[in-house]
Amino acid sequence: MKLRGRHLLGLDGMSREDISLILDTAVSFKEVLERPIKKVPPLQGKTIVNLFFEASTRTRISFELAERRLSADVVTFSTAGSSVSKGETLKDTARNIEAMKIDMVVIRHSAPGAAHFLSRVVKANVINAGDGGHEHPTQALLDMLTLREKYATLEKLKVCIVGDIAHSRVARSNIYGLKTMGAEVSVCGPATLIPRDIERLGVRVFHRLEEVVKEVDVINVLRIQLERQESGLFPSLREYHRYFGVTKEKVAKAPKPITIMHPGPINRDVELSADLADSEHSVILQQVTNGVAVRMAALYLLGISN
Amino acid sequence: MKLHLKGGRLVDPVSGRDEALDVLIIDGRIEQLSKSIAADKSIQVVDLKEKVIAPGFIDMHVHLREPGFEHKETIETGCASAAAGGFTAVCCMPNTNPVIDEESVVRYIIGRGKQVCEGVVDVYPIAAATKGRKGEQLAPMAELAEAGAVGFSDDGSPISSSEIMRRAFEYSSMYGRPVIQHAEERTMTHVGLMNEGFVSTRLGMLGIPRVAEEIMVQRDLALLRYIPHARYHVAHISTRGTLECVRAARTEGLQVTCEVTPHHFTLTDEVVSGFDTNTKMNPPLRTQDDIVAMKEGLRDGTIDAIVTDHAPHTVDEKEVEYPAAPFGIVGLETAVGLAFSELVETRYLSLFRLIEKLSTNPRKILSLPQINIQEGELANITLLDPSFEWQVDTSSFKSKSKNSPFHGRRLKGKAVGVLNNGKFLLCE
Amino acid sequence: MKKTKIIDAAGFQRTINRLAHEIVEKGKGAENLAVIGIRTRGDYLARRIAAKIEEIEKKPIPMGTLDITLYRDDLRGRLDQPQLQSTQILFDITGKTLVLIDDVLFTGRTIRAALNALMDIGRPAEIQLLVLVDRGHRELPIKADFVGKNVPTSMKQKIDVLMNEVDGEDAVFLVESEETEIKR
């Protein structure tokens, strides 16, 4: 059983078989994570570099843990701000690091396509840990693993992604992955944050949470960035919370319990009410646990193919 | 120099001729034009069987980068690229450093143009419409025109202020030079990287909406309606909406002309999917429907000219993540091949109409003298091979820069030679 | 291709019974005993042996399944990657006497991987090795404590173990391979 490509750049175009393989493999790694010694040897001797050009504590820690638990040697390179403002280009940075004989690169960058670009200029396997508003494949995979654990299958599962769809890589990767696995996906948010022609990706568009809660099994709540307000895409956080914030009251009107997901970090009581985030229907912490297992699976499957 | 152009087909929109004719050229001047010319050992014979003799092509929208950005292109390499692509004249845009907003820069560029490539390519500067291309104060248009500027444009940037655009129309109209607008409503486009639509949504890239172009053209047309003696030329149109605005304005009788680039009638935004920065240009690649519109506009005459918007950037500048890359691609050496393949082969345009859009029309827009292919006249000729099949190889480009999305593309039709100012050059 | 049945269904059952008795005898009972089967056939074998010991000793024997994929020394670069499966050992192995069970003992590399895997899970008091067939050709210093049948083989031969649970029949075959030398 092998992945089709040498890299994990996104879920757009990834086959159902490949997604299933990663999720099945992640299930095996969940068992490893329950052991007293949470470390296994398959990537012994492999060197992995985490290139984080964008601040991100959780994704970085999750990847580092996954790498170390596979016994890889790990180097993390973080830089605040964008590489664009720095003297050295991304290509130079990557080539320099590769000259130090590394096997895999995990990249987080503000530019859509940065991981694709990297995969063209280095020989190492590349894993996309988020490229601008484009994709964040491991996040969507861990979301899918969490949902598969809860519902056994993703087939026909009704998932709504709520928030700033226009700028969200989490939304895109989830749409691609969930659609491929047979789920019914919708999005909900203010019209200014719903990108053009998104219906053509096969998703339904809502602007009212009241309508969403009537029909879905799952709501995946996205983090709202304050800078969207500053650029005039919505009027105020208060108004956003009132109409698009996912709260216990709004969800209470649902005919069946709705599972609540969030990629973190949460702006409590802005996009998601605190009581709901901590409720029995929230799977937010399972998402975090599954994040390590999914990343181990992706790293393992790419790492052993060399 | 004695040249016998033998066995070719002369297609000349200026005289309306389309017939098999031999041409005898001595020292750059057309000595004889007839069905057959007697062989003479002292004369070099150029076999033009199945090939076409056309008036020299002009690309009225080129960035030569000199002065200021010689690492991307120089007047010399730009002219070499133009000649290799079949052009005997180019108009260079003013976004240089210093900007072409004073006569000394105009004179420098024209002078340099005469020195390079043995003068086979005429260089006509287009001067800035406003000082420093800042859109705040008019550039000294009278001086610039007198020094040889053939039009005014802030290309690269739009003339955003309605007041300044109005004054540019008024002032330039005194000298019969067009104002060439890079039509873009900047408040809507400043963070955009590609056409806004399904593909930008899929790729998570911020979009450049089509209306940003259309709004600017509509505003300019409203101004033109108010100042009808001005002349307005819309640079590189890219959307069906823009085309329809221009078409309606033409019907109404306004003095508006427009141009399109080969990439805008060949490629859609789908090609951005691989994040190749050679697909990043402004205006961005649009959709299939826009391509159809561009071809219709070329056919019905709404679009007057085909231009390249030749915008050289170095490999280092382009080999970066998509948002960090500069806009623009080179085009001089692929334009004729693309125009043949996409327009003539597909029967959107006759050869005759194609030559109009690459020679006659742009000269008309810029009030440049037409090329007379007549006995006694200086020869200014582009030679074409409509059935030549070839593959684009950027490494063979004469341009200093190789930023083309067409590398590896198979084309049919090519310019095979240029002749101008007494210099004859084969295009390789 | 020539196939010789070296253990039939009845012999298979007798072998399992004997091995179970040997374990009990050697351990003087089944106190502190647990069995671990290596996926896939070692797992089924372990279940049968555990059941038999339970029958003899009248007490439950902890039983676990070990997937050694992550510990293989030939993991990388294989064209045909094995699907990673779970290890399921739901009891604490620390302090236990473990009987590690596999169908065929050959180079010893699988057992090496299994030992490493077990060490990552806990610290057993003792590990004993049980195999149905020992065909020789060891590449590592590993020796089985309980052997169903010693079958001297050449490198051209292959041992096929069939089990009711997966193959619909209990049998062991000696197969003459057509390849000049089988891959280890």
Tab-separated table of C-alpha atoms in Angstrom, chain A residues 19-301:
chain	number	residue	atom	x	y	z
A	19	ILE	CA	-7.114	9.451	1.751
A	20	SER	CA	-8.364	6.137	3.169
A	21	LEU	CA	-4.816	4.812	3.343
A	22	ILE	CA	-3.664	7.798	5.393
A	23	LEU	CA	-6.669	7.571	7.718
A	24	ASP	CA	-6.294	3.788	8.187
A	25	THR	CA	-2.603	4.168	8.879
A	26	ALA	CA	-3.377	6.936	11.378
A	27	VAL	CA	-5.636	4.527	13.261
A	28	SER	CA	-2.638	2.223	13.751
A	29	PHE	CA	-0.578	5.128	15.036
A	30	LYS	CA	-3.264	6.032	17.545
A	31	GLU	CA	-2.456	2.713	19.203
A	32	VAL	CA	1.217	3.682	19.360
A	33	LEU	CA	0.213	6.935	21.065
A	34	GLU	CA	-1.479	4.930	23.822
A	35	ARG	CA	1.727	3.065	24.697
A	36	PRO	CA	3.997	3.983	27.570
A	37	ILE	CA	6.806	4.436	25.033
A	38	LYS	CA	5.198	6.467	22.270
A	39	LYS	CA	8.070	6.064	19.902
A	40	VAL	CA	8.552	3.703	16.990
A	41	PRO	CA	11.582	3.384	14.722
A	42	PRO	CA	10.462	3.551	11.051
A	43	LEU	CA	12.014	6.952	10.230
A	44	GLN	CA	15.245	6.323	12.107
A	45	GLY	CA	18.053	8.140	10.336
A	46	LYS	CA	15.720	10.428	8.397
A	47	THR	CA	16.117	14.153	8.829
A	48	ILE	CA	13.039	16.330	8.666
A	49	VAL	CA	13.077	20.108	8.534
A	50	ASN	CA	10.061	22.103	9.598
A	51	LEU	CA	10.054	25.415	7.758
A	52	PHE	CA	7.571	27.679	9.473
A	53	PHE	CA	7.390	31.063	7.781
A	54	GLU	CA	4.186	31.842	9.616
A	55	ALA	CA	3.622	31.770	13.333
A	56	SER	CA	1.848	28.604	14.388
A	57	THR	CA	2.381	26.938	17.710
A	58	ARG	CA	0.015	24.003	17.531
A	59	THR	CA	0.653	22.790	14.027
A	60	ARG	CA	4.377	23.051	14.598
A	61	ILE	CA	4.270	21.150	17.878
A	62	SER	CA	1.977	18.526	16.393
A	63	PHE	CA	4.360	17.936	13.487
A	64	GLU	CA	7.407	17.875	15.742
A	65	LEU	CA	5.829	15.311	18.032
A	66	ALA	CA	4.788	13.179	15.085
A	67	GLU	CA	8.294	13.312	13.631
A	68	ARG	CA	10.044	12.486	16.902
A	69	ARG	CA	7.669	9.624	17.620
A	70	LEU	CA	8.683	8.118	14.291
A	71	SER	CA	12.329	8.431	15.417
A	72	ALA	CA	13.272	11.018	12.792
A	73	ASP	CA	15.863	13.704	13.424
A	74	VAL	CA	14.071	17.028	13.521
A	75	VAL	CA	15.112	20.608	12.900
A	76	THR	CA	12.640	23.448	13.101
A	77	PHE	CA	13.170	26.780	11.429
A	78	SER	CA	10.657	29.451	12.325
A	79	THR	CA	10.616	32.997	11.203
A	80	ALA	CA	8.073	35.616	12.040
A	81	GLY	CA	6.768	37.687	9.165
A	82	SER	CA	6.923	36.716	5.535
A	83	SER	CA	9.993	35.596	3.662
A	84	VAL	CA	9.174	38.211	1.067
A	85	SER	CA	10.358	41.022	3.307
A	86	LYS	CA	13.577	39.174	4.091
A	87	GLY	CA	16.641	39.244	1.928
A	88	GLU	CA	16.779	35.525	1.240
A	89	THR	CA	14.172	34.012	-1.028
A	90	LEU	CA	12.238	30.883	-0.166
A	91	LYS	CA	14.107	29.078	-2.913
A	92	ASP	CA	17.480	29.993	-1.449
A	93	THR	CA	16.423	29.068	2.065
A	94	ALA	CA	15.146	25.704	0.904
A	95	ARG	CA	18.149	24.912	-1.271
A	96	ASN	CA	20.525	25.835	1.525
A	97	ILE	CA	18.779	23.617	3.996
A	98	GLU	CA	18.646	20.811	1.485
A	99	ALA	CA	22.372	21.103	0.932
A	100	MET	CA	22.634	19.903	4.531
A	101	LYS	CA	21.236	16.541	3.378
A	102	ILE	CA	17.691	16.377	4.583
A	103	ASP	CA	14.969	13.948	3.612
A	104	MET	CA	11.691	15.728	4.195
A	105	VAL	CA	10.430	19.276	4.528
A	106	VAL	CA	7.284	20.409	6.276
A	107	ILE	CA	6.366	23.921	5.196
A	108	ARG	CA	3.967	26.534	6.516
A	109	HIS	CA	3.894	29.729	4.457
A	110	SER	CA	1.574	32.635	3.830
A	111	ALA	CA	1.753	32.261	0.052
A	112	PRO	CA	-0.743	29.996	-1.699
A	113	GLY	CA	1.250	27.483	-3.704
A	114	ALA	CA	4.385	27.810	-1.533
A	115	ALA	CA	4.493	24.051	-0.910
A	116	HIS	CA	4.041	23.332	-4.638
A	117	PHE	CA	6.827	25.751	-5.392
A	118	LEU	CA	9.100	24.095	-2.837
A	119	SER	CA	8.374	20.649	-4.231
A	120	ARG	CA	9.701	21.874	-7.577
A	121	VAL	CA	12.969	23.281	-6.228
A	122	VAL	CA	14.041	20.612	-3.712
A	123	LYS	CA	14.434	16.851	-3.945
A	124	ALA	CA	13.060	16.106	-0.472
A	125	ASN	CA	9.492	15.004	0.182
A	126	VAL	CA	7.363	18.052	0.907
A	127	ILE	CA	4.419	18.197	3.291
A	128	ASN	CA	2.183	21.233	3.189
A	129	ALA	CA	1.434	22.480	6.685
A	130	GLY	CA	-0.660	25.353	5.341
A	131	ASP	CA	-0.053	27.606	2.324
A	132	GLY	CA	-1.895	30.894	2.571
A	133	GLY	CA	-5.561	30.524	1.802
A	134	HIS	CA	-4.971	27.453	-0.320
A	135	GLU	CA	-4.709	24.155	1.569
A	136	HIS	CA	-3.958	22.620	4.932
A	137	PRO	CA	-4.234	18.924	4.112
A	138	THR	CA	-3.218	17.427	7.469
A	139	GLN	CA	-5.827	19.550	9.256
A	140	ALA	CA	-8.569	18.253	6.977
A	141	LEU	CA	-7.289	14.693	7.359
A	142	LEU	CA	-7.408	14.925	11.140
A	143	ASP	CA	-10.887	16.412	10.900
A	144	MET	CA	-11.952	13.484	8.738
A	145	LEU	CA	-10.344	10.962	11.079
A	146	THR	CA	-12.221	12.516	13.998
A	147	LEU	CA	-15.509	12.342	12.115
A	148	ARG	CA	-14.873	8.801	10.924
A	149	GLU	CA	-14.269	7.708	14.498
A	150	LYS	CA	-17.553	9.245	15.550
A	151	TYR	CA	-19.753	8.298	12.599
A	152	ALA	CA	-17.928	5.201	11.237
A	153	THR	CA	-18.215	6.556	7.691
A	154	LEU	CA	-18.054	9.935	5.987
A	155	GLU	CA	-20.463	8.816	3.306
A	156	LYS	CA	-23.562	11.081	3.266
A	157	LEU	CA	-22.412	12.862	6.419
A	158	LYS	CA	-23.676	16.473	6.417
A	159	VAL	CA	-20.908	18.901	7.353
A	160	CYS	CA	-21.146	22.680	7.356
A	161	ILE	CA	-18.038	24.856	7.548
A	162	VAL	CA	-18.868	28.190	9.163
A	163	GLY	CA	-16.884	31.408	8.960
A	164	ASP	CA	-14.367	33.091	6.683
A	165	ILE	CA	-14.434	30.656	3.789
A	166	ALA	CA	-12.734	33.070	1.397
A	167	HIS	CA	-9.405	33.127	3.226
A	168	SER	CA	-9.484	29.653	4.754
A	169	ARG	CA	-7.149	26.836	3.785
A	170	VAL	CA	-8.886	24.645	6.358
A	171	ALA	CA	-12.168	25.156	4.541
A	172	ARG	CA	-10.694	24.296	1.155
A	173	SER	CA	-8.909	21.140	2.241
A	174	ASN	CA	-11.995	19.991	4.118
A	175	ILE	CA	-14.192	20.608	1.094
A	176	TYR	CA	-11.871	18.626	-1.210
A	177	GLY	CA	-11.363	15.759	1.229
A	178	LEU	CA	-14.926	15.435	2.470
A	179	LYS	CA	-16.390	15.642	-1.048
A	180	THR	CA	-14.039	12.897	-2.215
A	181	MET	CA	-15.090	10.717	0.726
A	182	GLY	CA	-18.778	11.149	-0.086
A	183	ALA	CA	-19.852	13.701	2.522
A	184	GLU	CA	-22.357	16.472	1.824
A	185	VAL	CA	-20.590	19.748	2.443
A	186	SER	CA	-22.004	23.222	2.902
A	187	VAL	CA	-20.489	26.542	3.903
A	188	CYS	CA	-21.968	29.388	5.898
A	189	GLY	CA	-20.718	32.911	6.441
A	190	PRO	CA	-21.243	36.530	5.518
A	191	ALA	CA	-21.481	37.053	1.744
A	192	THR	CA	-18.259	39.081	1.855
A	193	LEU	CA	-16.363	36.033	3.129
A	194	ILE	CA	-17.790	33.475	0.708
A	195	PRO	CA	-15.579	33.305	-2.391
A	196	ARG	CA	-17.024	33.558	-5.877
A	197	ASP	CA	-18.335	30.480	-7.648
A	198	ILE	CA	-17.734	28.228	-4.639
A	199	GLU	CA	-20.954	26.389	-5.525
A	200	ARG	CA	-19.019	24.916	-8.431
A	201	LEU	CA	-17.000	22.921	-5.898
A	202	GLY	CA	-20.237	21.118	-5.109
A	203	VAL	CA	-21.036	22.827	-1.823
A	204	ARG	CA	-24.217	24.581	-0.723
A	205	VAL	CA	-23.979	28.134	0.543
A	206	PHE	CA	-25.852	29.426	3.602
A	207	HIS	CA	-25.942	32.844	5.171
A	208	ARG	CA	-28.078	31.895	8.170
A	209	LEU	CA	-26.990	29.539	10.928
A	210	GLU	CA	-30.653	28.920	11.801
A	211	GLU	CA	-31.028	27.119	8.465
A	212	VAL	CA	-27.756	25.247	8.852
A	213	VAL	CA	-28.575	23.713	12.239
A	214	LYS	CA	-31.806	22.286	10.858
A	215	GLU	CA	-30.034	19.876	8.586
A	216	VAL	CA	-26.420	19.172	9.419
A	217	ASP	CA	-24.651	16.561	11.550
A	218	VAL	CA	-21.457	18.536	12.018
A	219	ILE	CA	-20.421	22.186	12.190
A	220	ASN	CA	-16.760	22.973	11.668
A	221	VAL	CA	-16.225	26.491	13.008
A	222	LEU	CA	-13.380	28.539	11.515
A	223	ARG	CA	-11.356	31.099	13.379
A	224	ILE	CA	-12.238	34.653	12.406
A	225	GLN	CA	-9.293	36.982	11.869
A	226	LEU	CA	-9.626	40.490	13.181
A	227	GLU	CA	-7.858	41.895	10.133
A	228	ARG	CA	-10.855	40.952	7.973
A	229	GLN	CA	-12.854	43.529	9.870
A	230	GLU	CA	-10.121	46.077	9.329
A	231	SER	CA	-10.244	45.515	5.575
A	232	GLY	CA	-13.985	46.080	5.590
A	233	LEU	CA	-15.208	42.532	5.054
A	234	PHE	CA	-17.525	42.570	8.052
A	235	PRO	CA	-18.658	45.449	10.232
A	236	SER	CA	-17.816	44.375	13.785
A	237	LEU	CA	-16.976	41.374	15.938
A	238	ARG	CA	-20.177	41.993	17.878
A	239	GLU	CA	-22.273	41.731	14.746
A	240	TYR	CA	-20.283	38.739	13.545
A	241	HIS	CA	-20.848	36.915	16.814
A	242	ARG	CA	-24.530	37.736	16.799
A	243	TYR	CA	-25.220	36.384	13.315
A	244	PHE	CA	-22.436	33.893	12.616
A	245	GLY	CA	-21.141	32.954	16.062
A	246	VAL	CA	-21.996	29.320	16.832
A	247	THR	CA	-23.665	29.265	20.239
A	248	LYS	CA	-25.545	26.826	22.434
A	249	GLU	CA	-28.809	28.708	21.865
A	250	LYS	CA	-28.529	28.475	18.077
A	251	VAL	CA	-27.492	24.832	18.108
A	252	ALA	CA	-30.248	23.970	20.613
A	253	LYS	CA	-32.797	24.457	17.839
A	254	ALA	CA	-31.318	21.524	15.902
A	255	PRO	CA	-33.466	18.390	15.593
A	256	LYS	CA	-30.484	16.185	16.483
A	257	PRO	CA	-27.221	16.816	18.362
A	258	ILE	CA	-24.626	18.557	16.219
A	259	THR	CA	-20.939	17.732	16.537
A	260	ILE	CA	-18.804	20.846	16.964
A	261	MET	CA	-15.306	21.093	15.495
A	262	HIS	CA	-12.764	23.915	15.454
A	263	PRO	CA	-9.210	23.892	14.042
A	264	GLY	CA	-8.025	26.179	16.881
A	265	PRO	CA	-7.011	28.431	18.362
A	266	ILE	CA	-10.524	29.492	19.357
A	267	ASN	CA	-11.610	33.072	19.834
A	268	ARG	CA	-13.944	32.110	22.642
A	269	ASP	CA	-17.342	33.766	22.430
A	270	VAL	CA	-16.569	35.261	19.040
A	271	GLU	CA	-16.953	32.539	16.420
A	272	LEU	CA	-17.763	29.847	18.998
A	273	SER	CA	-19.293	30.173	22.435
A	274	ALA	CA	-17.153	28.860	25.288
A	275	ASP	CA	-19.873	26.621	26.699
A	276	LEU	CA	-20.320	24.914	23.355
A	277	ALA	CA	-16.566	24.501	22.839
A	278	ASP	CA	-16.382	22.681	26.165
A	279	SER	CA	-19.613	20.718	25.750
A	280	GLU	CA	-20.052	17.000	25.248
A	281	HIS	CA	-20.753	17.561	21.555
A	282	SER	CA	-17.393	19.221	20.986
A	283	VAL	CA	-14.652	16.997	19.539
A	284	ILE	CA	-12.037	19.740	19.555
A	285	LEU	CA	-9.590	17.882	21.806
A	286	GLN	CA	-9.980	14.646	19.856
A	287	GLN	CA	-9.024	16.692	16.798
A	288	VAL	CA	-5.783	17.669	18.497
A	289	THR	CA	-4.970	14.064	19.452
A	290	ASN	CA	-5.794	12.850	15.982
A	291	GLY	CA	-3.571	15.569	14.543
A	292	VAL	CA	-0.449	13.809	15.784
A	293	ALA	CA	-1.631	10.404	14.518
A	294	VAL	CA	-2.556	11.738	11.081
A	295	ARG	CA	0.757	13.545	10.748
A	296	MET	CA	2.623	10.405	11.796
A	297	ALA	CA	0.712	8.527	9.107
A	298	ALA	CA	1.521	11.064	6.398
A	299	LEU	CA	5.188	11.304	7.381
A	300	TYR	CA	5.471	7.521	7.632
A	301	LEU	CA	3.858	6.810	4.272
